[in-house]
């Protein structure tokens, strides 16, 4: 009987499907030379992201083995142990790199140096090694998709690369660019980084995701560099800007040429005026809007936003004045499916109910004084996902919602939960056993995932397991995941719930809708 062999194209497609499964890829390395040649690029496209911190120094060693003569010359003045013993590698690993973060790179170099050299802190050859690494990447990389430039990190001196930049094609495929600008950057402490920014607007015209974080007031030159990068892009789709309350309208105004392309916009610590609100109102394809701790010096933003034609699918609006918040909600429209907000009052609920009735995913932050406002509103929505965070502010400290208020909240929740709900996360509550038992018995929605923080903090493991198991038993027809705020999940908990077909996990391993932004 003949053995059928998989075609090369099919093997390639299988491995692409498994690219996030690191264990499967490592096993695939050992099949044969062809499989290995297909797996290595997948393992080395984002090595600093996928490698544990404790082993990143090994990446530096591997990349040094790819250095040419000129790149090794930079290291000659330093007494680096066993440098001459580093042998050439079987694969040209630098060729496959697609993502570079200068903070990851520098921390990994430092770690490698610590293991190689016993020198004073000031004598570390970080700049020399980083210089050679950047030259290597620009010389060898076929396509760099993502770069994060954060010069405020220790010794983050992106090297003199002008001549290399002008001849390299590695950055022509750049799609994601993140830049952090702090005080040292503005003072000219990182002139080479500024030099790179000058060339990015010429070399990279197809950036799709651009994030700028401005942590200090910037000078006109730096501002113009950012504007040039924005204006030269041909297909910018996602843009995020953190201004730290620095009013620089020119940057947001430069987005005017992208109003028909941008689908996602995020503004953080941003101060709106009439000009920036007019720009916001012009976006025709905007689907996702994130406003975090923004201000507004325009008294009547609704007058400007009344002409906006965007139809949002997701809206994140936290720490932002109510006049701007309600104006945006009024224009969000029937397409809005995901809403994240921290301000719950009657006016806000009226606006959301009137203009955005089709929300299916909701994250709200509530206080002791407004948690009752959630009802009966949520019962009128066709929610699939609900995340609620409760808190009590006292003497500049945040506390859990009291046991009494938590009990009342759970009682109201069982009465008004939408029958469409499959995901529920509750955070910031002090829950008593009897209240949790009542919730377990009266919750009649088809939950698949239930995450709860603050459950029975002062009770032993057996008591907590008994209550969780009771909830799982009552809901095992639909429940698949149960999350709880424990650093370590006892093995007996996992085994007992697994018999019901339910996995239990620590909530630290789960990302909220809030954190996903």
Short mmCIF file of C-alpha atoms in Angstrom, two decimals:
data_model
loop_
_atom_site.label_atom_id
_atom_site.label_comp_id
_atom_site.label_asym_id
_atom_site.label_seq_id
_atom_site.Cartn_x
_atom_site.Cartn_y
_atom_site.Cartn_z
CA UNK A 1 0.00 0.00 0.00
CA UNK A 2 1.50 3.32 -1.08
CA UNK A 3 1.86 6.17 1.40
CA UNK A 4 0.38 9.48 0.35
CA UNK A 5 2.59 12.49 0.97
CA UNK A 6 1.29 15.93 1.83
CA UNK A 7 2.06 18.56 -0.78
CA UNK A 8 4.42 21.39 0.16
CA UNK A 9 1.59 23.94 -0.11
CA UNK A 10 -0.62 21.91 2.23
CA UNK A 11 2.19 21.59 4.80
CA UNK A 12 2.70 25.34 4.61
CA UNK A 13 -1.02 25.97 5.21
CA UNK A 14 -1.12 23.54 8.15
CA UNK A 15 1.83 25.23 9.83
CA UNK A 16 0.34 28.67 9.25
CA UNK A 17 -2.78 27.46 11.02
CA UNK A 18 -0.62 26.29 13.95
CA UNK A 19 1.53 29.44 14.13
CA UNK A 20 0.19 30.39 17.59
CA UNK A 21 0.71 26.87 18.98
CA UNK A 22 4.35 27.01 20.04
CA UNK A 23 4.50 23.41 21.27
CA UNK A 24 3.16 22.05 17.98
CA UNK A 25 5.70 24.12 16.04
CA UNK A 26 8.61 22.85 18.13
CA UNK A 27 7.54 19.24 17.53
CA UNK A 28 7.24 19.99 13.80
CA UNK A 29 10.88 21.08 13.67
CA UNK A 30 11.95 17.46 13.99
CA UNK A 31 9.91 15.99 11.12
CA UNK A 32 12.41 16.66 8.34
CA UNK A 33 14.43 19.45 6.74
CA UNK A 34 11.52 20.85 4.74
CA UNK A 35 9.24 21.04 7.78
CA UNK A 36 12.04 22.68 9.72
CA UNK A 37 12.56 25.29 7.01
CA UNK A 38 8.86 26.17 7.19
CA UNK A 39 8.68 26.28 11.00
CA UNK A 40 11.78 28.38 11.73
CA UNK A 41 10.35 31.58 10.13
CA UNK A 42 7.20 31.20 12.28
CA UNK A 43 9.19 30.78 15.48
CA UNK A 44 11.52 33.70 14.73
CA UNK A 45 9.10 36.30 13.36
CA UNK A 46 8.37 37.71 16.86
CA UNK A 47 11.01 36.09 19.08
CA UNK A 48 11.07 38.75 21.82
CA UNK A 49 7.31 38.55 22.28
CA UNK A 50 7.13 34.77 22.42
CA UNK A 51 10.30 34.11 24.43
CA UNK A 52 10.20 34.13 28.28
CA UNK A 53 12.09 37.02 29.90
CA UNK A 54 14.56 34.64 31.51
CA UNK A 55 15.67 33.31 28.11
CA UNK A 56 15.76 36.43 25.95
CA UNK A 57 19.52 36.75 26.39
CA UNK A 58 19.80 33.59 24.29
CA UNK A 59 18.15 35.45 21.41
CA UNK A 60 20.93 38.05 21.53
CA UNK A 61 23.56 35.31 21.42
CA UNK A 62 21.87 33.80 18.37
CA UNK A 63 21.66 37.13 16.58
CA UNK A 64 25.34 37.88 17.33
CA UNK A 65 26.17 34.64 15.54
CA UNK A 66 24.58 36.22 12.45
CA UNK A 67 26.82 39.34 12.57
CA UNK A 68 29.09 40.10 9.65
CA UNK A 69 32.65 41.43 10.06
CA UNK A 70 31.65 45.10 10.30
CA UNK A 71 29.01 44.38 12.93
CA UNK A 72 31.47 42.39 15.03
CA UNK A 73 33.98 45.26 14.89
CA UNK A 74 31.68 47.35 17.10
CA UNK A 75 32.23 44.83 19.88
CA UNK A 76 36.03 44.56 19.64
CA UNK A 77 36.82 47.24 22.28
CA UNK A 78 34.89 45.30 24.93
CA UNK A 79 36.07 42.23 26.77
CA UNK A 80 33.16 39.96 25.94
CA UNK A 81 33.69 36.42 27.13
CA UNK A 82 33.73 33.66 24.53
CA UNK A 83 32.66 35.96 21.69
CA UNK A 84 35.05 34.22 19.29
CA UNK A 85 33.52 30.87 20.18
CA UNK A 86 30.04 31.79 18.91
CA UNK A 87 29.55 29.68 15.80
CA UNK A 88 27.49 30.51 12.70
CA UNK A 89 23.93 29.19 12.82
CA UNK A 90 22.24 26.74 10.50
CA UNK A 91 19.50 29.26 9.67
CA UNK A 92 19.76 32.97 8.98
CA UNK A 93 17.44 33.83 11.89
CA UNK A 94 17.59 37.62 11.49
CA UNK A 95 16.00 37.25 8.07
CA UNK A 96 12.66 36.24 9.58
CA UNK A 97 12.22 39.05 12.14
CA UNK A 98 8.98 40.97 11.60
CA UNK A 99 8.55 42.87 14.88
CA UNK A 100 11.06 45.10 16.73
CA UNK A 101 10.65 46.86 20.06
CA UNK A 102 13.68 48.86 21.18
CA UNK A 103 12.74 48.37 24.86
CA UNK A 104 12.64 44.57 24.40
CA UNK A 105 15.87 44.73 22.45
CA UNK A 106 17.76 46.81 25.01
CA UNK A 107 16.57 44.84 28.04
CA UNK A 108 17.61 41.62 26.32
CA UNK A 109 21.03 43.08 25.47
CA UNK A 110 21.49 44.13 29.10
CA UNK A 111 20.56 40.66 30.28
CA UNK A 112 23.04 39.09 27.87
CA UNK A 113 25.79 41.50 28.96
CA UNK A 114 25.24 40.68 32.61
CA UNK A 115 25.91 37.05 31.81
CA UNK A 116 29.01 37.79 29.72
CA UNK A 117 30.84 40.72 31.26
CA UNK A 118 31.78 41.72 34.78
CA UNK A 119 32.07 45.49 34.34
CA UNK A 120 30.82 48.68 35.92
CA UNK A 121 27.32 49.81 34.99
CA UNK A 122 28.61 52.76 32.95
CA UNK A 123 30.93 50.54 30.90
CA UNK A 124 28.24 48.28 29.47
CA UNK A 125 28.53 48.24 25.65
CA UNK A 126 24.75 48.47 25.18
CA UNK A 127 24.98 51.07 22.42
CA UNK A 128 27.60 49.10 20.48
CA UNK A 129 25.64 45.85 20.55
CA UNK A 130 22.34 47.60 19.79
CA UNK A 131 23.98 49.39 16.86
CA UNK A 132 25.16 46.10 15.39
CA UNK A 133 21.77 44.48 15.96
CA UNK A 134 19.90 47.24 14.13
CA UNK A 135 22.37 47.09 11.27
CA UNK A 136 21.85 43.32 11.14
CA UNK A 137 18.07 43.61 11.08
CA UNK A 138 18.00 46.30 8.42
CA UNK A 139 20.50 44.34 6.35
CA UNK A 140 18.86 40.94 6.64
CA UNK A 141 15.15 41.31 7.41
CA UNK A 142 12.89 40.63 4.47
CA UNK A 143 9.89 42.47 5.91
CA UNK A 144 9.53 44.29 9.22
CA UNK A 145 5.83 44.68 9.98
CA UNK A 146 5.93 46.32 13.41
CA UNK A 147 8.24 48.75 15.27
CA UNK A 148 7.94 50.22 18.75
CA UNK A 149 10.26 53.15 19.47
CA UNK A 150 10.36 54.04 23.18
CA UNK A 151 13.52 56.08 23.80
CA UNK A 152 12.63 56.72 27.45
CA UNK A 153 13.70 53.17 28.24
CA UNK A 154 17.18 52.66 29.66
CA UNK A 155 19.94 53.46 27.17
CA UNK A 156 17.51 53.18 24.26
CA UNK A 157 19.89 54.70 21.74
CA UNK A 158 18.75 53.72 18.28
CA UNK A 159 22.04 53.86 16.38
CA UNK A 160 23.28 55.95 13.50
CA UNK A 161 21.60 54.20 10.61
CA UNK A 162 21.15 56.89 8.02
CA UNK A 163 23.10 55.21 5.25
CA UNK A 164 21.66 51.78 6.09
CA UNK A 165 18.13 53.15 6.18
CA UNK A 166 18.42 54.68 2.75
CA UNK A 167 19.56 51.42 1.14
CA UNK A 168 17.45 48.94 3.15
CA UNK A 169 14.09 47.64 1.97
CA UNK A 170 13.27 46.05 5.35
CA UNK A 171 10.93 48.88 6.39
CA UNK A 172 8.98 49.04 3.15
CA UNK A 173 6.53 46.50 4.55
CA UNK A 174 6.02 48.33 7.86
CA UNK A 175 2.37 48.19 8.91
CA UNK A 176 2.42 48.99 12.66
CA UNK A 177 4.37 51.87 14.22
CA UNK A 178 4.33 52.98 17.87
CA UNK A 179 6.32 55.98 19.07
CA UNK A 180 6.76 57.23 22.64
CA UNK A 181 8.01 60.79 23.02
CA UNK A 182 9.16 61.93 26.46
CA UNK A 183 11.20 64.77 27.96
CA UNK A 184 14.61 63.37 27.01
CA UNK A 185 13.45 62.87 23.43
CA UNK A 186 12.33 66.50 23.19
CA UNK A 187 15.54 67.84 24.74
CA UNK A 188 17.52 66.22 21.95
CA UNK A 189 19.00 63.42 24.02
CA UNK A 190 18.04 60.99 21.27
CA UNK A 191 19.03 62.77 18.04
CA UNK A 192 19.49 59.50 16.16
CA UNK A 193 15.92 58.49 16.93
CA UNK A 194 14.79 61.84 15.51
CA UNK A 195 16.90 61.07 12.43
CA UNK A 196 15.05 57.78 11.97
CA UNK A 197 11.68 59.53 12.25
CA UNK A 198 12.76 61.91 9.49
CA UNK A 199 13.29 58.98 7.15
CA UNK A 200 10.23 56.98 8.15
CA UNK A 201 7.93 59.37 6.32
CA UNK A 202 9.93 58.65 3.15
CA UNK A 203 10.46 54.91 3.57
CA UNK A 204 7.11 53.81 5.03
CA UNK A 205 3.94 54.84 3.25
CA UNK A 206 1.73 51.84 3.98
CA UNK A 207 1.40 52.00 7.78
CA UNK A 208 -2.04 50.79 8.85
CA UNK A 209 -1.71 51.16 12.64
CA UNK A 210 -0.05 54.26 14.11
CA UNK A 211 0.17 55.05 17.83
CA UNK A 212 1.81 58.19 19.20
CA UNK A 213 2.34 58.79 22.92
CA UNK A 214 3.42 62.33 23.78
CA UNK A 215 4.38 62.54 27.44
CA UNK A 216 5.77 66.09 27.41
CA UNK A 217 5.14 69.27 25.44
CA UNK A 218 6.82 68.85 22.08
CA UNK A 219 8.78 71.31 19.97
CA UNK A 220 7.68 72.31 16.44
CA UNK A 221 10.29 70.07 14.78
CA UNK A 222 9.10 66.92 16.56
CA UNK A 223 5.48 67.82 15.88
CA UNK A 224 6.22 68.26 12.18
CA UNK A 225 7.97 64.87 12.05
CA UNK A 226 4.83 63.23 13.39
CA UNK A 227 2.60 65.16 10.99
CA UNK A 228 4.80 64.16 8.03
CA UNK A 229 4.54 60.48 8.98
CA UNK A 230 0.74 60.78 9.25
CA UNK A 231 0.31 62.62 5.98
CA UNK A 232 2.48 60.32 3.85
CA UNK A 233 0.54 57.18 4.70
CA UNK A 234 -1.72 55.76 1.99
CA UNK A 235 -3.81 53.29 3.97
CA UNK A 236 -3.92 54.41 7.63
CA UNK A 237 -6.77 52.54 9.33
CA UNK A 238 -6.08 52.76 13.06
CA UNK A 239 -4.73 55.77 14.93
CA UNK A 240 -4.11 56.32 18.65
CA UNK A 241 -2.83 59.52 20.23
CA UNK A 242 -1.91 60.19 23.85
CA UNK A 243 -1.24 63.87 24.52
CA UNK A 244 -1.13 64.08 28.33
CA UNK A 245 -3.33 67.21 28.18
CA UNK A 246 -0.98 68.89 25.72
CA UNK A 247 -3.05 70.93 23.32
CA UNK A 248 -1.53 70.31 19.86
CA UNK A 249 -4.39 70.60 17.41
CA UNK A 250 -2.09 70.33 14.38
CA UNK A 251 -1.53 66.61 14.87
CA UNK A 252 -5.21 65.69 14.98
CA UNK A 253 -5.86 68.11 12.08
CA UNK A 254 -3.35 66.20 9.95
CA UNK A 255 -5.78 63.24 10.01
CA UNK A 256 -8.06 65.21 7.72
CA UNK A 257 -6.67 63.41 4.67
CA UNK A 258 -7.56 60.03 6.23
CA UNK A 259 -11.22 60.71 7.10
CA UNK A 260 -12.35 58.17 4.49
CA UNK A 261 -9.95 55.43 5.61
CA UNK A 262 -9.63 55.38 9.40
CA UNK A 263 -11.88 52.79 11.04
CA UNK A 264 -10.48 52.98 14.60
CA UNK A 265 -9.54 56.11 16.56
CA UNK A 266 -8.22 56.31 20.12
CA UNK A 267 -7.55 59.55 22.00
CA UNK A 268 -6.10 59.51 25.52
CA UNK A 269 -5.67 62.52 27.85
CA UNK A 270 -6.67 64.62 24.85
CA UNK A 271 -8.16 68.11 25.05
CA UNK A 272 -10.92 68.67 22.49
CA UNK A 273 -11.64 72.08 20.98
CA UNK A 274 -13.94 73.05 18.13
CA UNK A 275 -11.27 72.18 15.51
CA UNK A 276 -10.64 68.66 16.78
CA UNK A 277 -14.38 68.00 17.20
CA UNK A 278 -14.92 69.06 13.58
CA UNK A 279 -12.24 66.57 12.48
CA UNK A 280 -13.93 63.86 14.55
CA UNK A 281 -17.28 64.58 12.91
CA UNK A 282 -15.80 64.11 9.42
CA UNK A 283 -14.76 60.45 9.72
CA UNK A 284 -16.96 58.49 7.35
CA UNK A 285 -15.77 54.94 8.06
CA UNK A 286 -15.18 55.14 11.82
CA UNK A 287 -16.26 51.92 13.53
CA UNK A 288 -14.36 52.06 16.84
CA UNK A 289 -13.82 55.12 19.04
CA UNK A 290 -11.87 55.20 22.32
CA UNK A 291 -11.80 58.28 24.53
CA UNK A 292 -9.97 57.95 27.84
CA UNK A 293 -9.74 60.86 30.29
CA UNK A 294 -10.32 63.44 27.61
CA UNK A 295 -11.35 67.04 28.17
CA UNK A 296 -13.45 69.44 26.14
CA UNK A 297 -13.16 73.23 26.05
CA UNK A 298 -16.01 73.47 23.52
CA UNK A 299 -19.21 74.08 25.51
CA UNK A 300 -21.61 72.73 22.89
CA UNK A 301 -19.94 69.81 21.05
CA UNK A 302 -23.36 68.47 20.05
CA UNK A 303 -23.77 71.38 17.61
CA UNK A 304 -20.64 70.32 15.73
CA UNK A 305 -21.21 66.57 16.02
CA UNK A 306 -24.79 66.87 14.75
CA UNK A 307 -23.41 66.60 11.20
CA UNK A 308 -21.30 63.51 11.93
CA UNK A 309 -22.10 60.53 9.70
CA UNK A 310 -20.11 57.73 11.35
CA UNK A 311 -21.86 54.59 12.60
CA UNK A 312 -19.82 53.14 15.45
CA UNK A 313 -19.69 49.46 16.29
CA UNK A 314 -17.67 49.91 19.50
CA UNK A 315 -17.33 52.86 21.87
CA UNK A 316 -14.95 53.16 24.82
CA UNK A 317 -15.58 56.35 26.77
CA UNK A 318 -14.07 56.73 30.24
CA UNK A 319 -13.26 59.83 32.31
CA UNK A 320 -14.70 62.16 29.67
CA UNK A 321 -17.10 65.11 30.24
CA UNK A 322 -20.79 64.22 29.98
CA UNK A 323 -21.53 66.88 27.33
CA UNK A 324 -19.05 65.27 24.95
CA UNK A 325 -20.04 61.74 25.99
CA UNK A 326 -23.76 62.22 25.37
CA UNK A 327 -23.08 64.01 22.06
CA UNK A 328 -21.04 61.04 20.78
CA UNK A 329 -23.54 58.47 22.05
CA UNK A 330 -26.29 60.35 20.23
CA UNK A 331 -24.32 59.92 16.98
CA UNK A 332 -23.12 56.36 17.65
CA UNK A 333 -26.28 54.96 16.15
CA UNK A 334 -28.05 51.61 15.88
CA UNK A 335 -24.84 49.92 14.72
CA UNK A 336 -23.23 50.20 18.17
CA UNK A 337 -22.66 46.74 19.63
CA UNK A 338 -19.95 47.26 22.29
CA UNK A 339 -20.05 49.99 24.92
CA UNK A 340 -17.49 50.61 27.68
CA UNK A 341 -18.29 53.48 30.07
CA UNK A 342 -17.67 54.61 33.64
CA UNK A 343 -20.39 57.23 33.98
CA UNK A 344 -23.86 55.88 34.71
CA UNK A 345 -26.67 58.35 35.34
CA UNK A 346 -30.25 58.73 34.20
CA UNK A 347 -29.38 61.08 31.31
CA UNK A 348 -26.68 58.72 30.06
CA UNK A 349 -29.00 55.72 30.17
CA UNK A 350 -31.72 57.68 28.37
CA UNK A 351 -29.30 58.62 25.58
CA UNK A 352 -28.00 55.06 25.18
CA UNK A 353 -31.54 53.60 25.23
CA UNK A 354 -32.76 56.08 22.63
CA UNK A 355 -29.86 56.05 20.19
CA UNK A 356 -28.06 52.73 20.76
CA UNK A 357 -30.65 50.00 21.43
CA UNK A 358 -28.64 47.17 19.83
CA UNK A 359 -25.77 46.91 22.31
CA UNK A 360 -24.74 43.27 22.83
CA UNK A 361 -21.56 43.80 24.89
CA UNK A 362 -21.51 46.17 27.87
CA UNK A 363 -18.84 47.10 30.43
CA UNK A 364 -19.83 49.57 33.17
CA UNK A 365 -18.14 50.91 36.28
CA UNK A 366 -20.53 51.64 39.14
CA UNK A 367 -20.31 53.21 42.58
CA UNK A 368 -22.26 52.65 45.77
CA UNK A 369 -24.57 55.51 44.80
CA UNK A 370 -25.48 54.53 41.25
CA UNK A 371 -25.49 50.72 40.99
CA UNK A 372 -29.30 50.60 41.13
CA UNK A 373 -29.47 52.71 37.93
CA UNK A 374 -28.41 49.66 35.95
CA UNK A 375 -31.90 48.26 36.48
CA UNK A 376 -34.23 47.76 34.71
CA UNK A 377 -32.21 49.18 31.79
CA UNK A 378 -30.05 46.11 31.11
CA UNK A 379 -33.17 43.95 30.93
CA UNK A 380 -34.26 45.87 27.84
CA UNK A 381 -31.05 45.05 25.97
CA UNK A 382 -30.20 41.90 24.02
CA UNK A 383 -26.91 41.53 25.85
CA UNK A 384 -24.58 38.61 25.24
CA UNK A 385 -21.73 39.99 27.37
CA UNK A 386 -22.01 41.98 30.61
CA UNK A 387 -19.10 43.14 32.77
CA UNK A 388 -19.76 45.17 35.92
CA UNK A 389 -17.12 46.70 38.18
CA UNK A 390 -18.30 48.18 41.49
CA UNK A 391 -16.24 50.36 43.81
CA UNK A 392 -16.55 52.65 46.80
CA UNK A 393 -14.24 55.67 47.12
CA UNK A 394 -13.28 56.61 50.67
CA UNK A 395 -10.34 58.76 51.76
CA UNK A 396 -8.64 58.39 48.37
CA UNK A 397 -8.87 54.62 48.58
CA UNK A 398 -11.00 52.21 46.59
CA UNK A 399 -12.98 49.58 48.50
CA UNK A 400 -15.27 46.70 47.59
CA UNK A 401 -18.99 47.27 47.50
CA UNK A 402 -20.28 46.35 50.96
CA UNK A 403 -21.80 42.93 51.62
CA UNK A 404 -25.22 44.52 52.11
CA UNK A 405 -25.11 46.45 48.82
CA UNK A 406 -23.58 43.47 47.00
CA UNK A 407 -26.49 41.31 48.15
CA UNK A 408 -29.02 43.87 46.90
CA UNK A 409 -27.16 44.15 43.60
CA UNK A 410 -27.20 40.37 43.04
CA UNK A 411 -30.92 40.24 43.83
CA UNK A 412 -31.69 42.98 41.29
CA UNK A 413 -29.37 41.37 38.78
CA UNK A 414 -31.21 38.04 38.80
CA UNK A 415 -34.48 39.89 38.13
CA UNK A 416 -33.19 41.84 35.14
CA UNK A 417 -30.54 39.74 33.40
CA UNK A 418 -31.31 39.45 29.66
CA UNK A 419 -32.15 35.91 28.56
CA UNK A 420 -29.58 36.30 25.77
CA UNK A 421 -26.65 36.64 28.22
CA UNK A 422 -23.85 34.07 27.88
CA UNK A 423 -20.90 35.94 29.48
CA UNK A 424 -21.04 37.58 32.92
CA UNK A 425 -18.20 39.16 34.90
CA UNK A 426 -18.72 40.75 38.34
CA UNK A 427 -15.92 42.64 40.08
CA UNK A 428 -15.49 44.64 43.27
CA UNK A 429 -18.14 43.03 45.47
CA UNK A 430 -18.07 41.48 48.93
CA UNK A 431 -20.44 38.54 48.54
CA UNK A 432 -21.90 36.48 51.37
CA UNK A 433 -22.65 32.74 51.00
CA UNK A 434 -26.42 33.10 51.28
CA UNK A 435 -26.48 35.86 48.63
CA UNK A 436 -24.40 33.78 46.25
CA UNK A 437 -26.64 30.75 46.85
CA UNK A 438 -29.73 32.80 46.02
CA UNK A 439 -28.07 34.10 42.88
CA UNK A 440 -27.17 30.55 41.85
CA UNK A 441 -30.78 29.37 42.22
CA UNK A 442 -32.46 32.38 40.61
CA UNK A 443 -30.09 33.04 37.70
CA UNK A 444 -32.01 31.73 34.69
CA UNK A 445 -29.80 32.81 31.79
CA UNK A 446 -27.70 30.43 29.62
CA UNK A 447 -24.29 31.46 30.95
CA UNK A 448 -21.29 29.90 29.25
CA UNK A 449 -18.70 31.96 31.13
CA UNK A 450 -19.06 33.32 34.67
CA UNK A 451 -16.27 35.36 36.30
CA UNK A 452 -16.58 36.74 39.81
CA UNK A 453 -14.20 38.75 41.99
CA UNK A 454 -14.78 39.23 45.71
CA UNK A 455 -16.50 35.92 46.34
CA UNK A 456 -16.22 34.70 49.93
CA UNK A 457 -12.84 36.22 50.68
CA UNK A 458 -12.93 35.12 54.31
CA UNK A 459 -14.02 31.51 53.82
CA UNK A 460 -11.92 28.39 53.52
CA UNK A 461 -11.38 26.45 50.31
CA UNK A 462 -13.92 23.72 51.06
CA UNK A 463 -16.71 26.24 51.71
CA UNK A 464 -15.94 28.15 48.52
CA UNK A 465 -15.71 24.95 46.47
CA UNK A 466 -19.09 23.83 47.79
CA UNK A 467 -20.75 27.06 46.63
CA UNK A 468 -19.00 27.05 43.25
CA UNK A 469 -19.89 23.41 42.71
CA UNK A 470 -23.53 24.11 43.52
CA UNK A 471 -23.59 26.93 40.95
CA UNK A 472 -21.85 24.71 38.39
CA UNK A 473 -24.32 21.88 39.00
CA UNK A 474 -27.33 24.15 38.48
CA UNK A 475 -25.87 25.59 35.26
CA UNK A 476 -23.85 22.71 33.82
CA UNK A 477 -26.09 22.50 30.74
CA UNK A 478 -24.49 25.69 29.40
CA UNK A 479 -21.60 26.69 31.70
CA UNK A 480 -18.11 26.06 30.29
CA UNK A 481 -15.80 28.44 32.19
CA UNK A 482 -15.78 29.69 35.78
CA UNK A 483 -13.32 32.43 36.81
CA UNK A 484 -12.40 33.37 40.36
CA UNK A 485 -9.88 35.69 42.05
CA UNK A 486 -7.46 33.12 43.37
CA UNK A 487 -3.76 33.19 42.51
CA UNK A 488 -3.65 29.40 42.45
CA UNK A 489 -6.61 27.16 41.70
CA UNK A 490 -6.54 24.06 43.95
CA UNK A 491 -6.23 20.90 41.88
CA UNK A 492 -9.22 19.28 43.54
CA UNK A 493 -11.39 22.19 42.39
CA UNK A 494 -10.31 21.70 38.80
CA UNK A 495 -10.88 17.92 38.94
CA UNK A 496 -14.33 18.18 40.50
CA UNK A 497 -15.59 20.80 38.04
CA UNK A 498 -13.98 19.02 35.10
CA UNK A 499 -16.31 16.10 35.75
CA UNK A 500 -19.16 18.49 34.96
CA UNK A 501 -17.38 19.64 31.78
CA UNK A 502 -16.41 23.00 33.32
CA UNK A 503 -12.95 24.60 33.47
CA UNK A 504 -12.07 26.86 36.41
CA UNK A 505 -9.36 29.52 36.08
CA UNK A 506 -7.82 32.55 37.78
CA UNK A 507 -9.26 35.87 36.61
CA UNK A 508 -5.72 37.25 36.33
CA UNK A 509 -5.45 35.18 33.15
CA UNK A 510 -8.53 36.76 31.57
CA UNK A 511 -8.72 40.12 29.79
CA UNK A 512 -11.69 42.40 30.43
CA UNK A 513 -13.35 44.52 27.77
CA UNK A 514 -11.78 47.52 29.52
CA UNK A 515 -8.25 46.10 29.40
CA UNK A 516 -8.66 45.00 25.78
CA UNK A 517 -8.42 48.66 24.82
#
